[in-house]
Tab-separated table of C-alpha atoms in Angstrom:
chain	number	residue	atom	x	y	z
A	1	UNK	CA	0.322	24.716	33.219
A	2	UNK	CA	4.019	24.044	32.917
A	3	UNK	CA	6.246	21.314	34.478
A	4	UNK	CA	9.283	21.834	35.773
A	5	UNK	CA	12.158	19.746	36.681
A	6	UNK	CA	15.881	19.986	36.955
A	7	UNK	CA	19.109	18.143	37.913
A	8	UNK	CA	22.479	19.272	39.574
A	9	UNK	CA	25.245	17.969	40.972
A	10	UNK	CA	24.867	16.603	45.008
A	11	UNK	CA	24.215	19.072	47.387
A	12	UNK	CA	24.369	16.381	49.990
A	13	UNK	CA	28.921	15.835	51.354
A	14	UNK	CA	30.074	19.294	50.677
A	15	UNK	CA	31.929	20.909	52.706
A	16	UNK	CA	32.145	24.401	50.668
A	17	UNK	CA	28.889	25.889	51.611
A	18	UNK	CA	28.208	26.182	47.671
A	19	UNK	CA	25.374	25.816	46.067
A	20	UNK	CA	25.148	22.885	43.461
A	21	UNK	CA	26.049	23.649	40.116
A	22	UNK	CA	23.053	22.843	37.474
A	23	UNK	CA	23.506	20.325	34.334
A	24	UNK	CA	19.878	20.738	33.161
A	25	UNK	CA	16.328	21.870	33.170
A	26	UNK	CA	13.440	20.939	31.681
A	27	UNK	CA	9.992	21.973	31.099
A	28	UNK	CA	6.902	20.988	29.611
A	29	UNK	CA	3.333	22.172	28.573
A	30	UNK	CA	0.428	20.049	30.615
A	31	UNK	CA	-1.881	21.456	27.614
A	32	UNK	CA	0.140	20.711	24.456
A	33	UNK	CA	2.935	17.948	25.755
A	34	UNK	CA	5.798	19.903	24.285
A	35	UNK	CA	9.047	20.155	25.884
A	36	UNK	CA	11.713	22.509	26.168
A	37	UNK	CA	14.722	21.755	27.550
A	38	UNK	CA	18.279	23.673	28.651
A	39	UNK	CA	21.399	21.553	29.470
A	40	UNK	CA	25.221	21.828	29.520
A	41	UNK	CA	26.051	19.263	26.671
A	42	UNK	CA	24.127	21.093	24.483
A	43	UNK	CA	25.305	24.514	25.167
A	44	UNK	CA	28.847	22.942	25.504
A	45	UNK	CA	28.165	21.348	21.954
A	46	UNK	CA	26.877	24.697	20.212
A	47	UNK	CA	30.175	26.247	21.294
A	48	UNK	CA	31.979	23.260	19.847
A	49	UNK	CA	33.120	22.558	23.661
A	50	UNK	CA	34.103	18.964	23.841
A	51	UNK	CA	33.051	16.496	26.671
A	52	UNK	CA	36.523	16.327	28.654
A	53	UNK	CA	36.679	20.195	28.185
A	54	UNK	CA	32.923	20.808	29.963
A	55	UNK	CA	34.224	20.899	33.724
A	56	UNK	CA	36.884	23.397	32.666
A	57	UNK	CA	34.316	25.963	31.320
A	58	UNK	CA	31.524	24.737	33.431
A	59	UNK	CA	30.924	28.454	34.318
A	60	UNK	CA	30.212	29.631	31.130
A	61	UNK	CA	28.513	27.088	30.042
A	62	UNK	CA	25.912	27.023	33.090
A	63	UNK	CA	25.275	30.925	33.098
A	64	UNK	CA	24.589	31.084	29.194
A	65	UNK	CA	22.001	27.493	29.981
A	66	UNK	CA	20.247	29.334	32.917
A	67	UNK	CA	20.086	32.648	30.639
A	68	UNK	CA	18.136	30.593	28.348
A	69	UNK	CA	15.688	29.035	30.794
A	70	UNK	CA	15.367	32.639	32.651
A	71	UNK	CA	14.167	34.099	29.100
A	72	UNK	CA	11.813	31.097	28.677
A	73	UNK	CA	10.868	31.640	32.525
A	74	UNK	CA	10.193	35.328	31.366
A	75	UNK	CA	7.790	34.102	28.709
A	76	UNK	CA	5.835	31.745	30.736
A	77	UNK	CA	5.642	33.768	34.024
A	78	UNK	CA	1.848	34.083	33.676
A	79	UNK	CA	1.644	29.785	33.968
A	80	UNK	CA	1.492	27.633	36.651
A	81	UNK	CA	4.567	25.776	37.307
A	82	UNK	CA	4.423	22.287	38.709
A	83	UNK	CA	7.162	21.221	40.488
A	84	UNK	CA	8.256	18.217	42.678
A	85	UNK	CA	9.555	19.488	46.039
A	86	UNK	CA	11.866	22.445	44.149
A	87	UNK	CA	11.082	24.694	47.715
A	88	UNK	CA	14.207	25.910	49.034
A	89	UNK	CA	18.403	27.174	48.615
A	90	UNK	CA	19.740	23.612	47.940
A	91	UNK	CA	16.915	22.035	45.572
A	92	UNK	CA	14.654	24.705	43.845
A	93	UNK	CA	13.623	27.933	42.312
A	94	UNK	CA	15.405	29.865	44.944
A	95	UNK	CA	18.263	27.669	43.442
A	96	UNK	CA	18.479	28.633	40.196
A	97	UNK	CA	17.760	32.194	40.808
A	98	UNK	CA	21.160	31.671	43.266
A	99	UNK	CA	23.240	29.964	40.684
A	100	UNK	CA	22.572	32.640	38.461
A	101	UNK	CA	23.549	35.727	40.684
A	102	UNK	CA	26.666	33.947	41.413
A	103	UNK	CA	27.563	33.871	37.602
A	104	UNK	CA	26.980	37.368	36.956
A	105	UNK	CA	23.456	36.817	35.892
A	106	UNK	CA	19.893	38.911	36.415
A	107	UNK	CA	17.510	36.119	37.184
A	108	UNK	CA	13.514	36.573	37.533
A	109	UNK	CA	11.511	35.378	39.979
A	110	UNK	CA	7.879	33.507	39.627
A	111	UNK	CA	5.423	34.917	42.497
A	112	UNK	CA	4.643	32.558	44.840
A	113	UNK	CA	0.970	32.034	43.656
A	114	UNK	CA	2.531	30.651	40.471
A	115	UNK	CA	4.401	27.956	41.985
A	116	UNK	CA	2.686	24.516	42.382
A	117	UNK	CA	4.075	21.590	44.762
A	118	UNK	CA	2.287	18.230	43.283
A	119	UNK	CA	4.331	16.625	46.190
A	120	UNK	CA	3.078	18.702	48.952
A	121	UNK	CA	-0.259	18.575	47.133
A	122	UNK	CA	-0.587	14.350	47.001
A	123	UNK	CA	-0.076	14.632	50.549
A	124	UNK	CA	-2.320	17.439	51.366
A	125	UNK	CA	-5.133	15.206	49.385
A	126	UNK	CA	-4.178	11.639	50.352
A	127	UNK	CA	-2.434	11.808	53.654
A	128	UNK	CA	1.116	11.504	54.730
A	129	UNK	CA	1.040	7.476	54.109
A	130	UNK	CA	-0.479	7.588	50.594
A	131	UNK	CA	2.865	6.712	49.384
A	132	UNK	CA	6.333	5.275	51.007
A	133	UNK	CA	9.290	6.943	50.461
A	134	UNK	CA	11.133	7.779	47.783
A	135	UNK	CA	7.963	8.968	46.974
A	136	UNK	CA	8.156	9.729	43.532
A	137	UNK	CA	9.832	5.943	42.446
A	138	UNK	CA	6.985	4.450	44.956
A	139	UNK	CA	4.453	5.915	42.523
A	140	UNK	CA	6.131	5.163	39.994
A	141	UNK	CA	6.507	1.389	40.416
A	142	UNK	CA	2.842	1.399	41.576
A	143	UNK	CA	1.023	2.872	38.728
A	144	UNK	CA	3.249	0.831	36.547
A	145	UNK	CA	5.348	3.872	35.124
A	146	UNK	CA	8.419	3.406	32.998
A	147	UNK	CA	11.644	4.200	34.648
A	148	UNK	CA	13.705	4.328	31.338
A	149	UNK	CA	16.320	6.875	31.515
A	150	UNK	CA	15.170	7.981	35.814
A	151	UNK	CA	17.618	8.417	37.394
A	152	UNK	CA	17.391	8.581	41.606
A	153	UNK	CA	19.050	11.503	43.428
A	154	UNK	CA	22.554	9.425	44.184
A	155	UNK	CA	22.939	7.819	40.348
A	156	UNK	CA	22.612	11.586	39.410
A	157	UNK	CA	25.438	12.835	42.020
A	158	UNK	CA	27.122	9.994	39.991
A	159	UNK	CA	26.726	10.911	36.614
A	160	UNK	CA	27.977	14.168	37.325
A	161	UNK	CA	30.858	12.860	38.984
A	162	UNK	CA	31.387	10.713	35.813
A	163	UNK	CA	30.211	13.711	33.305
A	164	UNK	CA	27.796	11.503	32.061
A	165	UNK	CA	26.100	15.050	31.032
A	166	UNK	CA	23.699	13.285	28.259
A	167	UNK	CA	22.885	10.795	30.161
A	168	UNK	CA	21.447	13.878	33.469
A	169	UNK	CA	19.269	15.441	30.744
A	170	UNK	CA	17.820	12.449	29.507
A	171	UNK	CA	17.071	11.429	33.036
A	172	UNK	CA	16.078	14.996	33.587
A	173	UNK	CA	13.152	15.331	31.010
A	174	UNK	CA	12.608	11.782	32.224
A	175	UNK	CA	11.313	13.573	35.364
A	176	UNK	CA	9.119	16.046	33.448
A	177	UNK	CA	7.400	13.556	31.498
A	178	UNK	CA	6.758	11.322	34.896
A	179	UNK	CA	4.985	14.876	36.575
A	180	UNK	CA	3.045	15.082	33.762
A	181	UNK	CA	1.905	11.518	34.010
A	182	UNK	CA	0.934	11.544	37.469
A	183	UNK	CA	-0.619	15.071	37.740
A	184	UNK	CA	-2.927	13.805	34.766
A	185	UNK	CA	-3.799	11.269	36.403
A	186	UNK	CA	-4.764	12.889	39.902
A	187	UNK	CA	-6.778	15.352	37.462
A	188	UNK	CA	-8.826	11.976	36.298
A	189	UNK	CA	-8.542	10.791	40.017
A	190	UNK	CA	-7.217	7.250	38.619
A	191	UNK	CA	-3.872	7.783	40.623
A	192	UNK	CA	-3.153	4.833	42.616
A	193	UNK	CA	-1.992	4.798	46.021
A	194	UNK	CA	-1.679	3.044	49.410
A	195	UNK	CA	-4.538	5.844	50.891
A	196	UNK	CA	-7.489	3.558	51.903
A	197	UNK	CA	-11.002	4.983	51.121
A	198	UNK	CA	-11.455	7.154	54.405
A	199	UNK	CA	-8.359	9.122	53.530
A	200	UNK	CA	-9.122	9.503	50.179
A	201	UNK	CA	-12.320	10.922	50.068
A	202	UNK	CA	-11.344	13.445	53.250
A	203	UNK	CA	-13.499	11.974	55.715
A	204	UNK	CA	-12.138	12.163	58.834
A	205	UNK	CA	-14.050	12.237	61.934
A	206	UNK	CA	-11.474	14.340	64.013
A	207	UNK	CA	-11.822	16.662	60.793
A	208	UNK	CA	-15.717	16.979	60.760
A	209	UNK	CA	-15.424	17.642	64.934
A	210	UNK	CA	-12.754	19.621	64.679
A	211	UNK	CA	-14.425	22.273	61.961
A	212	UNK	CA	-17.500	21.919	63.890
A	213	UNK	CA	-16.320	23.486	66.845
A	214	UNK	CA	-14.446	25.743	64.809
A	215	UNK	CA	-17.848	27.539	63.389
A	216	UNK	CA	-20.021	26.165	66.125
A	217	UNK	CA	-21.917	29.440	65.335
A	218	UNK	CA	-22.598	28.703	61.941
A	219	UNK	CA	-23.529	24.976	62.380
A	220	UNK	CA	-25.594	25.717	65.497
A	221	UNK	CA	-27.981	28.050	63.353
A	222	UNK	CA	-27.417	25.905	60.226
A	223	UNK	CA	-28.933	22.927	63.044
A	224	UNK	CA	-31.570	25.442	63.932
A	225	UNK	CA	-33.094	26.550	60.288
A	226	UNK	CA	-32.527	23.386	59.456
A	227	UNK	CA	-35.134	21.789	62.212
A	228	UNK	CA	-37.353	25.126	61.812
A	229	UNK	CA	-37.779	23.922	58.034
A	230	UNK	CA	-38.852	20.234	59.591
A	231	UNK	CA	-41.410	21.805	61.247
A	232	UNK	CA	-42.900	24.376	59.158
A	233	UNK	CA	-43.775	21.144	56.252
A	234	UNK	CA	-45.167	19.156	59.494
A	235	UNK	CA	-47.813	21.711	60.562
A	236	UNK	CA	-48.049	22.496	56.437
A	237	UNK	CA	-49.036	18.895	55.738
C-alpha cells in the first residue's frame, strides 16, 4: 500500500477557471515507511533556479516534478493508493493528471479499484459524527498526533502566496506520515474517535431491519432450518 498526499496553491477565490498549480507530492510505503517525495524547490534547486526566480519558471519546473511522480506512479500502479479526499478536478488524481496535460505532459491514470479514500472509509466504518470537522486536525488532536510542520488548507494558500516552497513540502510529507499513522491504527482498531460503541461495532437496529426485509427470503428459510434443527435434537433426545 502506498500513501499519497499533495499540496497546491488555493483553488478556493479564483476567478480564472484554472486549475491549481502543484508545489509537491509525496508518497510513502505502508509496508517499509519509506518516502518519496517530488516538489518545486527541489527541482528548482537541481536546475540551480533560485527562490525569487521559481514563480517565473513555475511551468517548467511543475511539468518536469509531475514527470517524476507520473514515472514513480508508473512503477507503483499495481499498489493501493491511500488518499485523503484526493476525488475530483480541483483536489485529486484527476488533478494532477489535468495539470499535466496542460503542460504538455502524457500522464497515467490509476484504475479506480486502486484508489483508496481512508476519509470516505472512517466514515463508512464509524459514522458521519465519528469525527468533527476539519476532520483530519480533529483526529489529529485526539489521538494525540504531532502537528509539527501541518499545515491546514488556508496556511498552505499562504505559503504559496509567500513562496514559502520548503516550508509546503515539509508540511506536505507531514500529511503522508499523519495517513500512515492513522490508517495503522484503524488496521489495529486503536483509532480513537467520538463514535460511541453502537456505531462502532455496526449495530444498528434500522440496519439489521432494513437487510432483513431486504432478503426476507433468505432469513425466512434461514428461521425455518433453523427451528427444523430445534426439533429434530428434541424428538432425538
Amino acid at each position: 500500500m502506498t500513501e499519497v498526499y499533495y499540496s497546491c496553491e488555493s483553488f478556493y477565490d479564483r476567478d480564472d477557471g484554472r486549475t491549481p498549480r502543484v508545489t509537491s507530492i509525496c508518497v510513502r510505503n505502508f509496508a517499509s515507511g519509506q518516502t518519496s517525495s517530488f516538489s518545486i524547490h527541489k527541482i528548482a534547486e537541481l536546475k540551480k533556479i533560485s527562490n525569487e526566480e521559481i514563480q517565473e519558471k513555475y511551468d517548467i519546473l511543475e511539468k518536469e516534478m509531475l514527470k517524476e511522480f507520473f514515472e514513480y506512479m508508473q512503477t507503483y500502479k499495481n499498489h493501493i493508493w491511500i488518499h485523503w479526499n484526493m476525488r475530483d478536478i480541483n483536489y485529486g488524481f484527476q488533478a494532477l493528471e489535468h495539470r499535466f496535460r496542460i503542460l504538455k505532459g502524457t500522464p497515467i491514470s490509476l484504475e479506480e479499484s486502486k484508489k483508496f479514500d481512508l476519509s470516505r472509509a472512517l466514515v463508512a466504518l464509524y459514522g458521519n459524527a465519528y469525527i468533527s470537522h476539519p476532520r483530519l486536525q480533529k483526529l489529529m488532536e485526539l489521538n494525540h498526533i504531532t502537528a509539527q510542520d501541518f499545515l491546514t488548507g488556508s496556511e498552505e494558500a499562504k505559503a504559496f502566496e509567500e513562496k514559502e516552497f520548503v516550508k509546503l513540502h515539509q508540511s506536505t510529507l507531514r500529511k503522508a506520515d499523519v495517513l500512515a499513522n492513522i490508517l495503522g491504527r484503524t488496521l489495529d482498531n486503536s483509532l480513537k474517535t467520538n463514535a460511541n460503541w453502537r456505531e462502532r461495532h455496526g449495530l444498528s437496529w434500522r440496519l439489521i431491519l432494513d437487510l432483513f426485509f431486504k432478503h426476507w427470503i433468505k432469513a425466512t428459510l434461514a428461521t425455518v432450518g433453523l427451528i427444523s434443527a430445534i426439533i429434530t435434537i428434541i424428538q432425538f433426545v
